Coordinates of C-alpha atoms and ligand atoms in Angstrom, one line a residue:
M1 CA 76.0 84.6 139.4
E2 CA 76.5 81.5 137.2
P3 CA 79.2 81.5 134.6
I4 CA 78.1 82.1 131.0
R5 CA 78.0 78.8 129.1
V6 CA 79.5 79.0 125.6
L7 CA 79.6 76.8 122.5
V8 CA 82.6 77.5 120.2
L9 CA 81.7 77.0 116.6
G10 CA 85.0 76.7 114.7
A11 CA 87.9 75.7 116.9
G12 CA 90.6 77.3 114.7
R13 CA 93.1 80.0 115.6
R14 CA 90.6 82.5 116.8
G15 CA 88.2 80.2 118.6
T16 CA 90.9 78.3 120.3
D17 CA 93.6 80.8 121.1
A18 CA 92.0 84.3 121.0
Y19 CA 88.7 83.9 122.9
A20 CA 88.4 80.5 124.7
P21 CA 91.4 81.1 127.0
Y22 CA 89.4 83.7 128.9
A23 CA 87.3 80.8 130.3
L24 CA 90.4 79.1 131.6
K25 CA 91.5 82.3 133.4
N26 CA 88.0 83.2 134.6
P27 CA 86.0 80.0 135.2
D28 CA 83.6 81.8 137.5
K29 CA 82.6 84.0 134.5
L30 CA 82.8 81.9 131.4
Q31 CA 82.8 78.2 130.6
I32 CA 83.3 76.5 127.2
T33 CA 80.7 73.8 127.4
G34 CA 80.6 72.7 123.7
V35 CA 82.6 72.7 120.5
A36 CA 82.0 72.1 116.8
D37 CA 84.8 71.6 114.3
P38 CA 85.3 69.1 111.5
S39 CA 88.9 68.7 112.5
E40 CA 89.2 66.0 115.1
I41 CA 92.6 67.3 116.3
R42 CA 91.3 70.8 117.0
R43 CA 88.1 69.5 118.5
E44 CA 89.9 67.2 120.8
H45 CA 92.4 69.9 121.8
M46 CA 89.5 72.1 122.8
R47 CA 87.6 69.3 124.5
I48 CA 90.6 68.3 126.7
R49 CA 91.6 71.9 127.5
H50 CA 88.1 72.9 128.6
N51 CA 87.0 69.5 129.9
I52 CA 84.0 69.5 127.6
P53 CA 81.6 66.5 127.9
P54 CA 82.1 64.3 124.8
E55 CA 78.3 64.5 123.9
N56 CA 78.8 68.3 123.5
C57 CA 81.5 67.9 120.8
F58 CA 80.3 68.0 117.2
A59 CA 81.9 67.7 113.7
S60 CA 80.0 70.7 112.4
W61 CA 78.2 73.8 113.6
Q62 CA 75.1 72.4 111.8
A63 CA 75.0 69.3 114.0
C64 CA 75.6 71.4 117.1
L65 CA 72.8 73.9 116.4
E66 CA 70.4 71.1 115.6
R67 CA 70.2 70.2 119.2
P68 CA 67.8 72.4 121.2
R69 CA 69.5 75.2 122.9
F70 CA 71.9 73.9 125.6
A71 CA 74.1 77.0 126.4
D72 CA 73.8 80.7 126.8
A73 CA 75.9 81.9 123.9
V74 CA 77.9 80.8 120.9
F75 CA 81.3 82.1 119.6
I76 CA 81.1 82.0 115.8
C77 CA 84.7 81.6 114.7
T78 CA 84.4 79.9 111.4
Q79 CA 85.8 81.4 108.2
D80 CA 84.4 84.5 106.6
R81 CA 82.0 82.8 104.2
M82 CA 80.7 80.6 107.0
H83 CA 79.3 83.3 109.4
F84 CA 75.9 84.0 107.9
E85 CA 74.3 80.6 108.2
P86 CA 75.4 79.7 111.7
A87 CA 74.6 83.3 112.9
M88 CA 71.0 83.1 111.5
K89 CA 70.5 79.6 113.0
A90 CA 71.9 80.6 116.4
I91 CA 69.7 83.7 116.5
E92 CA 66.7 81.5 115.7
A93 CA 67.7 79.2 118.5
G94 CA 67.9 82.2 120.9
Y95 CA 71.7 82.2 121.6
D96 CA 73.6 85.4 122.2
I97 CA 76.5 85.6 119.9
L98 CA 80.2 86.7 119.8
L99 CA 80.6 86.9 116.0
E100 CA 83.9 87.0 114.3
K101 CA 84.4 89.8 111.8
P102 CA 83.5 90.3 109.0
I103 CA 79.9 89.9 110.0
A104 CA 79.4 88.5 106.5
P105 CA 81.0 89.1 103.1
T106 CA 78.1 91.0 101.6
A107 CA 76.2 94.1 102.8
R108 CA 72.9 92.3 102.4
E109 CA 73.9 89.4 104.6
C110 CA 75.2 91.8 107.3
S111 CA 71.9 93.7 107.3
L112 CA 69.9 90.4 107.5
I113 CA 71.8 89.2 110.5
E114 CA 71.4 92.6 112.2
R115 CA 67.7 92.6 111.6
A116 CA 67.2 89.0 112.7
A117 CA 69.1 89.7 115.9
R118 CA 67.1 92.9 116.6
E119 CA 63.8 91.1 116.0
A120 CA 64.8 88.1 118.1
G121 CA 66.1 90.3 120.9
V122 CA 69.5 88.4 121.1
K123 CA 72.7 90.2 121.7
V124 CA 75.4 90.0 119.0
L125 CA 78.8 91.5 119.5
V126 CA 81.2 91.7 116.6
C127 CA 84.9 90.9 117.2
H128 CA 86.3 94.4 116.5
V129 CA 89.0 93.6 119.0
L130 CA 90.9 96.9 118.7
R131 CA 88.0 98.8 120.4
Y132 CA 88.8 96.8 123.5
A133 CA 92.5 97.4 123.4
N134 CA 93.7 99.8 126.1
H135 CA 95.5 101.8 123.5
Y136 CA 92.4 102.8 121.6
R137 CA 90.3 103.2 124.6
K138 CA 92.9 105.8 125.8
V139 CA 92.8 107.5 122.4
K140 CA 89.0 107.8 122.6
E141 CA 89.2 109.0 126.2
I142 CA 91.6 111.8 125.2
V143 CA 89.5 112.8 122.2
D144 CA 86.3 112.9 124.3
S145 CA 88.0 114.9 127.1
G146 CA 88.3 117.8 124.6
L147 CA 92.1 118.0 125.2
I148 CA 92.9 118.3 121.4
G149 CA 89.7 120.3 120.7
E150 CA 87.5 119.3 117.7
I151 CA 88.8 116.7 115.3
V152 CA 89.6 118.2 111.9
H153 CA 91.6 115.5 110.3
I154 CA 92.8 111.9 110.9
N155 CA 95.7 110.2 109.2
H156 CA 95.5 106.5 109.9
I157 CA 97.9 103.9 108.6
E158 CA 97.5 100.1 108.8
A159 CA 100.9 98.6 108.2
V160 CA 100.1 95.0 107.3
G161 CA 103.7 93.8 107.3
D162 CA 105.1 92.1 104.2
F163 CA 105.3 88.6 105.8
H164 CA 101.8 88.9 107.2
Q165 CA 100.5 89.9 103.8
A166 CA 102.3 86.9 102.2
H167 CA 101.0 84.5 104.8
S168 CA 97.3 85.6 105.1
Y169 CA 96.5 87.6 101.9
V170 CA 98.7 85.9 99.3
R171 CA 99.0 82.2 100.3
G172 CA 96.4 82.0 103.1
N173 CA 92.8 82.1 104.0
W174 CA 92.0 85.7 103.0
N175 CA 93.9 85.8 99.6
N176 CA 90.9 85.8 97.3
S177 CA 87.7 87.9 97.6
E178 CA 85.7 85.2 95.9
T179 CA 86.4 82.7 98.7
S180 CA 86.8 85.1 101.7
S181 CA 86.1 88.8 101.4
P182 CA 87.7 92.0 100.0
M183 CA 90.8 93.0 101.9
I184 CA 89.3 96.3 103.0
L185 CA 86.6 94.3 104.8
A186 CA 88.8 91.4 106.0
K187 CA 91.6 93.5 107.3
S188 CA 90.4 97.0 107.7
C189 CA 86.8 96.7 109.0
H190 CA 88.6 97.2 112.3
D191 CA 90.0 100.5 111.1
M192 CA 86.6 101.7 109.8
D193 CA 85.1 100.7 113.1
L194 CA 87.8 102.7 115.1
L195 CA 87.4 105.8 112.9
R196 CA 83.6 105.8 113.1
W197 CA 83.9 105.3 116.9
I198 CA 86.6 107.9 117.6
I199 CA 85.1 110.6 115.4
G200 CA 81.6 109.8 116.7
K201 CA 79.9 111.0 113.5
K202 CA 78.6 109.4 110.4
C203 CA 80.7 109.0 107.2
T204 CA 79.2 111.1 104.4
R205 CA 81.4 110.5 101.3
L206 CA 84.5 108.5 100.3
S207 CA 86.8 107.6 97.5
S208 CA 89.4 104.9 97.1
F209 CA 92.3 103.6 95.0
G210 CA 94.4 100.4 95.3
S211 CA 95.4 97.3 93.5
L212 CA 97.4 94.1 93.7
K213 CA 100.6 95.5 92.4
Y214 CA 103.4 93.2 93.5
F215 CA 102.4 89.7 94.6
N216 CA 101.5 88.4 91.1
R217 CA 103.1 86.6 88.2
T218 CA 104.5 89.8 86.7
H219 CA 107.0 89.8 89.5
M220 CA 107.8 86.1 89.5
P221 CA 111.6 85.7 89.2
E222 CA 112.6 83.7 86.2
G223 CA 112.6 80.0 86.7
A224 CA 110.9 80.0 90.0
P225 CA 109.0 76.7 90.5
P226 CA 105.4 76.8 91.9
R227 CA 106.6 75.6 95.3
C228 CA 109.5 76.8 97.4
T229 CA 110.5 73.2 98.1
D230 CA 111.0 72.4 94.4
G231 CA 114.5 73.7 94.2
C232 CA 113.9 77.4 93.6
P233 CA 117.0 79.0 92.3
H234 CA 116.0 82.3 94.1
A235 CA 115.5 80.7 97.5
A236 CA 118.5 82.4 99.2
E237 CA 117.5 86.0 98.2
C238 CA 113.7 85.6 98.5
P239 CA 112.2 87.0 101.7
Y240 CA 109.2 84.8 101.3
N241 CA 111.0 81.5 100.9
A242 CA 108.5 79.2 102.8
V243 CA 111.1 76.9 104.2
K244 CA 113.0 79.8 105.7
V245 CA 110.0 81.6 107.1
Y246 CA 107.9 78.7 108.4
C247 CA 110.5 76.2 109.6
S248 CA 112.6 78.7 111.5
P249 CA 112.4 78.5 115.3
D250 CA 111.9 82.3 115.3
T251 CA 108.6 82.1 113.5
S252 CA 105.7 82.8 115.9
Y253 CA 103.4 80.1 117.1
W254 CA 100.4 81.7 115.4
F255 CA 102.0 81.4 111.9
R256 CA 103.2 77.9 112.6
A257 CA 99.8 76.7 113.9
A258 CA 98.0 78.4 111.0
A259 CA 100.4 76.9 108.4
T260 CA 100.0 73.3 109.7
G261 CA 96.3 73.7 110.9
D262 CA 97.5 71.9 114.1
P263 CA 97.7 73.3 117.6
N264 CA 100.9 71.3 118.0
P265 CA 103.0 72.4 115.0
T266 CA 106.1 70.2 115.2
Q267 CA 109.0 70.7 112.8
E268 CA 108.0 67.6 110.9
K269 CA 104.4 68.9 110.4
L270 CA 105.8 72.2 109.3
L271 CA 108.0 70.7 106.7
E272 CA 105.1 68.6 105.4
A273 CA 102.8 71.7 105.3
V274 CA 105.4 73.6 103.3
R275 CA 106.0 70.7 100.9
T276 CA 102.3 70.0 100.2
G277 CA 100.0 72.8 101.6
P278 CA 99.1 76.3 100.5
Y279 CA 101.8 78.0 102.6
G280 CA 104.6 76.4 100.6
R281 CA 103.5 78.1 97.3
C282 CA 105.6 80.7 95.5
V283 CA 104.1 84.1 96.5
F284 CA 104.2 85.2 92.9
Q285 CA 102.2 82.1 91.7
C286 CA 99.2 81.9 94.0
D287 CA 95.5 82.3 93.4
N288 CA 95.3 85.6 95.2
N289 CA 93.4 88.6 94.0
V290 CA 93.1 90.9 97.0
V291 CA 95.0 94.2 97.0
D292 CA 98.4 94.7 98.5
H293 CA 97.9 98.5 98.9
M294 CA 94.9 100.6 99.2
V295 CA 94.0 104.2 100.2
V296 CA 90.6 105.5 101.3
N297 CA 89.8 109.2 101.7
L298 CA 86.7 109.7 103.9
E299 CA 84.6 112.7 104.8
F300 CA 82.6 112.6 108.0
E301 CA 79.8 114.9 109.3
G302 CA 81.1 118.2 110.6
E303 CA 83.8 118.6 107.8
V304 CA 86.1 116.0 109.4
T305 CA 88.4 114.3 106.8
V306 CA 90.3 111.1 107.1
A307 CA 93.2 109.7 105.0
F308 CA 93.5 106.0 105.5
T309 CA 96.3 103.8 104.1
M310 CA 96.6 100.0 104.2
A311 CA 99.8 98.6 102.7
A312 CA 101.7 95.4 102.8
F313 CA 105.1 96.8 102.3
T314 CA 106.1 97.5 105.9
P315 CA 108.6 95.6 108.1
A316 CA 106.1 95.0 111.0
I317 CA 102.4 94.8 111.8
E318 CA 101.5 98.2 113.1
R319 CA 98.8 100.8 113.3
E320 CA 99.6 104.5 113.5
M321 CA 96.9 107.1 114.0
T322 CA 97.5 110.9 113.9
I323 CA 94.6 113.0 115.0
M324 CA 94.7 116.7 114.2
G325 CA 92.4 118.7 116.4
T326 CA 91.7 122.4 116.7
K327 CA 93.6 122.6 120.0
G328 CA 96.1 119.9 119.8
Y329 CA 97.7 117.0 118.0
L330 CA 97.6 113.3 119.0
R331 CA 99.9 110.6 117.6
G332 CA 99.5 107.0 118.6
S333 CA 101.4 103.8 117.8
L334 CA 99.7 100.6 118.7
K335 CA 103.0 98.6 118.4
Q336 CA 104.9 100.9 120.7
E337 CA 101.8 101.2 122.9
K338 CA 102.3 104.9 123.2
I339 CA 100.4 108.1 122.6
W340 CA 102.0 111.5 122.2
V341 CA 99.7 114.6 122.8
T342 CA 100.8 118.1 121.9
D343 CA 99.0 121.1 123.2
F344 CA 99.0 124.0 120.7
L345 CA 98.8 126.6 123.5
T346 CA 101.9 125.5 125.5
G347 CA 103.7 123.6 122.7
H348 CA 104.2 120.8 125.3
T349 CA 104.1 117.2 124.2
E350 CA 103.1 114.6 126.7
E351 CA 104.0 110.9 126.2
I352 CA 101.4 108.4 127.5
G353 CA 102.0 104.7 127.8
T354 CA 99.0 102.5 126.9
R355 CA 100.2 99.0 127.8
N356 CA 97.5 97.1 129.6
G357 CA 99.0 95.7 132.7
Q358 CA 96.3 93.0 132.9
F359 CA 96.3 91.7 129.4
G360 CA 99.7 92.8 128.0
Q361 CA 100.4 93.4 124.4
I362 CA 99.5 90.0 123.0
G363 CA 96.2 89.5 121.1
H364 CA 95.7 92.9 119.5
G365 CA 97.0 95.0 122.3
G366 CA 95.0 93.0 124.8
G367 CA 91.8 93.5 122.7
D368 CA 91.1 89.8 122.2
E369 CA 90.8 89.2 125.9
G370 CA 89.1 92.6 126.6
L371 CA 86.4 91.7 124.1
V372 CA 85.5 88.4 125.8
R373 CA 85.5 90.2 129.2
D374 CA 83.1 92.8 127.8
F375 CA 81.0 90.1 126.1
V376 CA 80.4 88.5 129.5
R377 CA 79.7 91.9 131.0
V378 CA 77.1 92.7 128.2
L379 CA 75.4 89.4 128.8
R380 CA 75.2 90.1 132.5
G381 CA 73.9 93.6 131.9
E382 CA 77.0 95.2 133.3
E383 CA 78.2 97.0 130.1
T384 CA 76.3 99.0 127.6
G385 CA 76.9 102.0 125.4
D386 CA 79.4 102.7 122.6
R387 CA 82.4 101.0 124.2
V388 CA 81.1 97.7 122.8
T389 CA 80.8 96.7 119.2
E390 CA 77.1 95.8 119.1
I391 CA 76.1 94.5 115.6
G392 CA 74.1 97.7 114.6
I393 CA 77.2 99.8 115.0
S394 CA 79.4 97.3 113.3
C395 CA 77.1 97.0 110.4
E396 CA 77.5 100.7 109.8
S397 CA 81.3 100.6 109.7
H398 CA 81.1 97.4 107.5
M399 CA 79.1 99.5 105.1
I400 CA 82.0 102.0 104.9
A401 CA 84.3 99.1 103.9
F402 CA 81.8 97.8 101.3
A403 CA 81.5 101.4 99.9
A404 CA 85.3 101.8 99.8
E405 CA 85.6 98.6 97.8
E406 CA 82.9 99.8 95.4
S407 CA 84.8 103.1 94.9
R408 CA 88.1 101.3 94.3
I409 CA 86.6 99.1 91.6
S410 CA 84.4 101.7 90.0
G411 CA 86.6 104.7 90.4
S412 CA 83.8 106.8 91.7
V413 CA 83.2 108.9 94.8
I414 CA 80.5 107.2 97.0
D415 CA 77.9 109.2 98.7
M416 CA 77.1 107.2 101.8
E417 CA 73.5 108.1 102.2
T418 CA 72.8 107.0 98.7
F419 CA 74.9 103.9 99.2
M420 CA 73.0 102.9 102.4
R421 CA 69.7 103.5 100.7
R422 CA 70.7 101.2 97.9
Q423 CA 71.8 98.5 100.4
A424 CA 68.5 98.8 102.3
D425 CA 66.5 98.2 99.1
K426 CA 68.3 94.9 98.7
V427 CA 67.3 93.5 102.1
Ligands
LIG501 N1 88.9 89.7 115.1 C1 90.1 89.6 114.5 O1 91.0 90.4 114.8 C2 90.4 88.5 113.6 C3 91.7 88.1 113.3 C4 91.9 87.0 112.5 C5 90.8 86.3 111.9 N2 89.6 86.7 112.2 C6 88.4 86.1 111.6 O2 88.1 84.9 112.4 C7 87.5 83.9 111.6 C8 88.3 82.6 111.9 O3 89.6 82.8 111.6 P1 90.7 81.7 112.0 O4 92.1 82.3 111.7 O5 90.4 81.2 113.4 O6 90.4 80.5 111.0 P2 90.7 79.0 111.1 O7 90.7 78.5 109.7 O8 91.9 78.8 112.0 O9 89.4 78.5 111.9 C9 88.2 78.2 111.4 C10 87.7 76.9 111.9 O10 86.4 76.6 111.4 C11 86.4 75.2 111.2 N3 85.2 74.8 110.4 C12 85.1 74.6 109.1 N4 83.9 74.2 108.8 C13 83.2 74.1 110.0 C14 81.8 73.7 110.3 N5 80.9 73.3 109.4 N6 81.4 73.7 111.6 C15 82.3 74.1 112.5 N7 83.6 74.5 112.3 C16 84.0 74.5 111.0 C17 87.7 74.8 110.6 O11 88.0 73.5 110.7 C18 88.6 75.7 111.4 O12 89.1 75.0 112.5 C19 87.6 84.4 110.2 O13 86.3 84.9 109.8 C20 88.6 85.5 110.2 O14 88.4 86.5 109.2 C21 89.3 87.8 113.0

């Protein structure tokens, strides 16, 4: 079988580092044969790495999709507010699509993409990478085996990590719902997807609370300048001092590459980025408006309840899920890559490791790579069913996130059936 030929639209962090590397490891299955990005540095980086013919390199997705179809599929890895248009255009051209989450920042646009894909008969997989991580596949397998009986309640915590919040949701790309999307969609559409998938039933009602409590001007220390490099008198005691966090050799490649916008983030480029770019701003003086903590209570069919928490104020990026069943209790830590299952009959607790030997822990517990592997399988007709995040399923879990945001803002309990009907009327 010939390898699947893919065009990467948006050669940023996700396009370049999360998904395209699968082609280098598996050239018999996937080849990156085109790239579109206005940044010459990123485009060139991708062209050289994947040996892409120069005539297949474009300065925008628009220019790339103007050409009659010349590959099997596209990876849409542009920013949140730049998914709808390339997705609609790619569907029209007949490309299958690996579409970054969120599908789109409004419920209406999500539904329009879903409908267009269905009508055109193209496959669209949404990048809910956690569903492809060994850890959550194991959780799902245990639940489906009946080992812990029927699910009664789930307690799920998304620990964003204080530094991650400061980077992405205070200073960075996802800090303002007007320019990206609400945080429950940007960050936690993955969690809504996991919950819907693991429970295997529809969400019936929900309510939510949350706000931007800390990363705002109210908490700005006296005399702090707008940029960390402008002689901040609080530099030594501020955990978010940009020079300290970005220019340290301990900072991960991902943060350094994102802060500089350069796949080769040298110390010189980092200092320049901190001095002049968005990542050098005082975290208490940014244009951010997304929440730093939020809770959602959800009810699913069959009297299943869920308490979901997303909060910035945690030392590490982590997801912890506790599933309370009629016959047993499951606790999982994605960071530790472990699941503990307690049987109520025997009282015995079994510890299960979930590290994926093939993909390792990097990239969402191996989910980034697992997603591309399954995208190839779906296109080859080798994988179907609810293990993959086909757009129809993803649209449903996105609607839960949109409803949660509406509840948080309006202070009301949302009935999902009514909410969905209201959304359908808008399409
Ligand atoms: N699935 C996940 O777990 C996950 C994790 C992080 C981010 N994301 C999502 O992935 C998307 C990309 O995030 P990222 O961190 O890679 O962002 P990024 O900013 O690093 O990459 C986006 C790229 O799009 C390019 N671009 C801008 N205009 C363009 C155009 N007209 N045509 C082609 N390219 C254009 C930019 O130059 C940039 O290189 C976002 O929607 C984000 O929310 C998903």
